[in-house]
């Protein structure tokens, strides 16, 4: 762990003020423990700046003393990017202000420590929509979501987090502040620097604020559908988009065993359409008027019945019923705790290749571990699957945990064989850094490393995440 000099500590505490730092062991342990508890970090010092200026002064001090930094938002990451491993931790959770909302420009400026729900509520108060939506929206922060280029359930219509930003304010490794909070949609004046920091996982600077895109508010129609095969699910997506165009907001694939898993884990959860078929699809269409969205969805599902792609379907009659559909989908990740072991991967392949990928990857893993079970769900509309290999807690033999490296290598190799990505929306962090260097084109890694060295020559910003240095 980094040994901090008394000169550094005294100066840092002066910059941050009495409420802006902690050396309390409980506070340090909390920020060094990710929410799933799958690994454990450590940090000698927790900084909680309240302003961009405080953040900049602290980063400048760290650069002068060679003290490494791990920025942290809501600590909801899944790839070991925001957990300190000896670095000091700079938590952004005191920087939560909405700085401005411009309804006519369809934009808002928000600080990096604000949770996603704050942006959603501010947009709603202005009769606008901020469309990013994911299970941890009450905890995940704007800065963290940008730094990991988060996805969520509405990527099909609105894109990833980087598609939802107009500008950024960033503290660079030197302590300089880059104010790029422009709300412009056309600004063709050179390198688009905001995209360097979106997805960089804190390795190039600390995002302190962002200008986000807002959209007109919409009304939704949601359906729960049963299908016979993953091939039918992909064909159904194309059919629904033929009818609804880009008003298809979400298209989530859910296996029957995941529904049963949630029912066993969460009391009073009911399957909207009990069926022996292996797949469910949660479809959402959004338009300016609810009746128009429902009409389009009914028309698409009618065509799907005629094409024998859908065996049964129900359209939500109320917001509460739609929420009950989404509750099942959003509870799947936590309900996997019912398995003794679950090896999880966040991957993407071209939508058209999803059925063949599932068959091929499942068969390859079964060849290694015949008793393996699978929970495969996610955002089929954009090709992103959450692919989990599981072992029941009451299995006769417990072999999966000991085969983790071999299982992950099979998944990675299968993903690459299908022209996919081994990280769709969760990021790289430390967990996938080395594997990506193995499979990523050398020119890409060399370019990333050159950018890192140019912007952060002293390697103080979240070192050893994304790329090795």
PDB file of C-alpha atoms in Angstrom, residues 133-135 151-154 224 250-255 258-259 261-262 269-270 272 280-283 322-336 346 375-380 382 384-386 425-426:
ATOM      1  CA  UNK A 133     -31.847   3.101 -17.080  1.00  0.00           C
ATOM      2  CA  UNK A 134     -30.254   0.243 -15.145  1.00  0.00           C
ATOM      3  CA  UNK A 135     -30.730  -1.729 -11.965  1.00  0.00           C
ATOM      4  CA  UNK A 151     -25.237   0.670 -21.222  1.00  0.00           C
ATOM      5  CA  UNK A 152     -28.503  -0.378 -19.594  1.00  0.00           C
ATOM      6  CA  UNK A 153     -31.834  -1.421 -21.040  1.00  0.00           C
ATOM      7  CA  UNK A 154     -32.501   1.424 -23.522  1.00  0.00           C
ATOM      8  CA  UNK A 224     -44.053 -10.193 -22.040  1.00  0.00           C
ATOM      9  CA  UNK A 250     -35.948  -2.295 -25.029  1.00  0.00           C
ATOM     10  CA  UNK A 251     -35.851  -5.908 -26.166  1.00  0.00           C
ATOM     11  CA  UNK A 252     -34.689  -8.198 -23.363  1.00  0.00           C
ATOM     12  CA  UNK A 253     -34.169 -11.954 -23.620  1.00  0.00           C
ATOM     13  CA  UNK A 254     -34.875 -13.959 -20.451  1.00  0.00           C
ATOM     14  CA  UNK A 255     -34.557 -17.736 -20.046  1.00  0.00           C
ATOM     15  CA  UNK A 258     -34.083 -17.308 -14.696  1.00  0.00           C
ATOM     16  CA  UNK A 259     -37.783 -16.640 -14.089  1.00  0.00           C
ATOM     17  CA  UNK A 261     -34.817 -18.599 -10.073  1.00  0.00           C
ATOM     18  CA  UNK A 262     -36.336 -15.195  -9.277  1.00  0.00           C
ATOM     19  CA  UNK A 269     -43.097 -12.999  -7.675  1.00  0.00           C
ATOM     20  CA  UNK A 270     -45.321 -14.478 -10.373  1.00  0.00           C
ATOM     21  CA  UNK A 272     -46.634 -13.348 -16.200  1.00  0.00           C
ATOM     22  CA  UNK A 280     -39.193 -15.072 -22.590  1.00  0.00           C
ATOM     23  CA  UNK A 281     -38.852 -11.630 -24.190  1.00  0.00           C
ATOM     24  CA  UNK A 282     -39.620  -8.306 -22.520  1.00  0.00           C
ATOM     25  CA  UNK A 283     -40.428  -5.756 -25.219  1.00  0.00           C
ATOM     26  CA  UNK A 322     -45.176  -3.263 -16.621  1.00  0.00           C
ATOM     27  CA  UNK A 323     -43.074  -2.684 -13.502  1.00  0.00           C
ATOM     28  CA  UNK A 324     -43.742  -6.283 -12.443  1.00  0.00           C
ATOM     29  CA  UNK A 325     -42.266  -7.468 -15.772  1.00  0.00           C
ATOM     30  CA  UNK A 326     -39.179  -5.330 -15.220  1.00  0.00           C
ATOM     31  CA  UNK A 327     -38.867  -6.472 -11.615  1.00  0.00           C
ATOM     32  CA  UNK A 328     -38.240 -10.016 -12.827  1.00  0.00           C
ATOM     33  CA  UNK A 329     -35.654  -8.885 -15.361  1.00  0.00           C
ATOM     34  CA  UNK A 330     -33.793  -6.616 -12.935  1.00  0.00           C
ATOM     35  CA  UNK A 331     -33.744  -9.180 -10.116  1.00  0.00           C
ATOM     36  CA  UNK A 332     -31.971 -11.884 -12.126  1.00  0.00           C
ATOM     37  CA  UNK A 333     -28.387 -10.808 -11.275  1.00  0.00           C
ATOM     38  CA  UNK A 334     -28.989 -10.950  -7.518  1.00  0.00           C
ATOM     39  CA  UNK A 335     -31.078 -14.123  -7.637  1.00  0.00           C
ATOM     40  CA  UNK A 336     -28.147 -16.091  -9.065  1.00  0.00           C
ATOM     41  CA  UNK A 346     -20.710  -9.471 -19.911  1.00  0.00           C
ATOM     42  CA  UNK A 375     -28.385 -18.454 -17.121  1.00  0.00           C
ATOM     43  CA  UNK A 376     -28.201 -16.337 -20.272  1.00  0.00           C
ATOM     44  CA  UNK A 377     -30.137 -13.082 -20.373  1.00  0.00           C
ATOM     45  CA  UNK A 378     -29.740  -9.487 -21.449  1.00  0.00           C
ATOM     46  CA  UNK A 379     -30.117  -6.853 -24.091  1.00  0.00           C
ATOM     47  CA  UNK A 380     -30.589  -8.921 -27.216  1.00  0.00           C
ATOM     48  CA  UNK A 382     -28.000  -4.549 -29.043  1.00  0.00           C
ATOM     49  CA  UNK A 384     -25.291  -7.785 -25.262  1.00  0.00           C
ATOM     50  CA  UNK A 385     -25.696 -11.000 -23.279  1.00  0.00           C
ATOM     51  CA  UNK A 386     -25.032 -11.577 -19.599  1.00  0.00           C
ATOM     52  CA  UNK A 425     -21.047  -2.584 -20.965  1.00  0.00           C
ATOM     53  CA  UNK A 426     -19.248  -3.319 -17.676  1.00  0.00           C
TER      54      UNK A 426
END
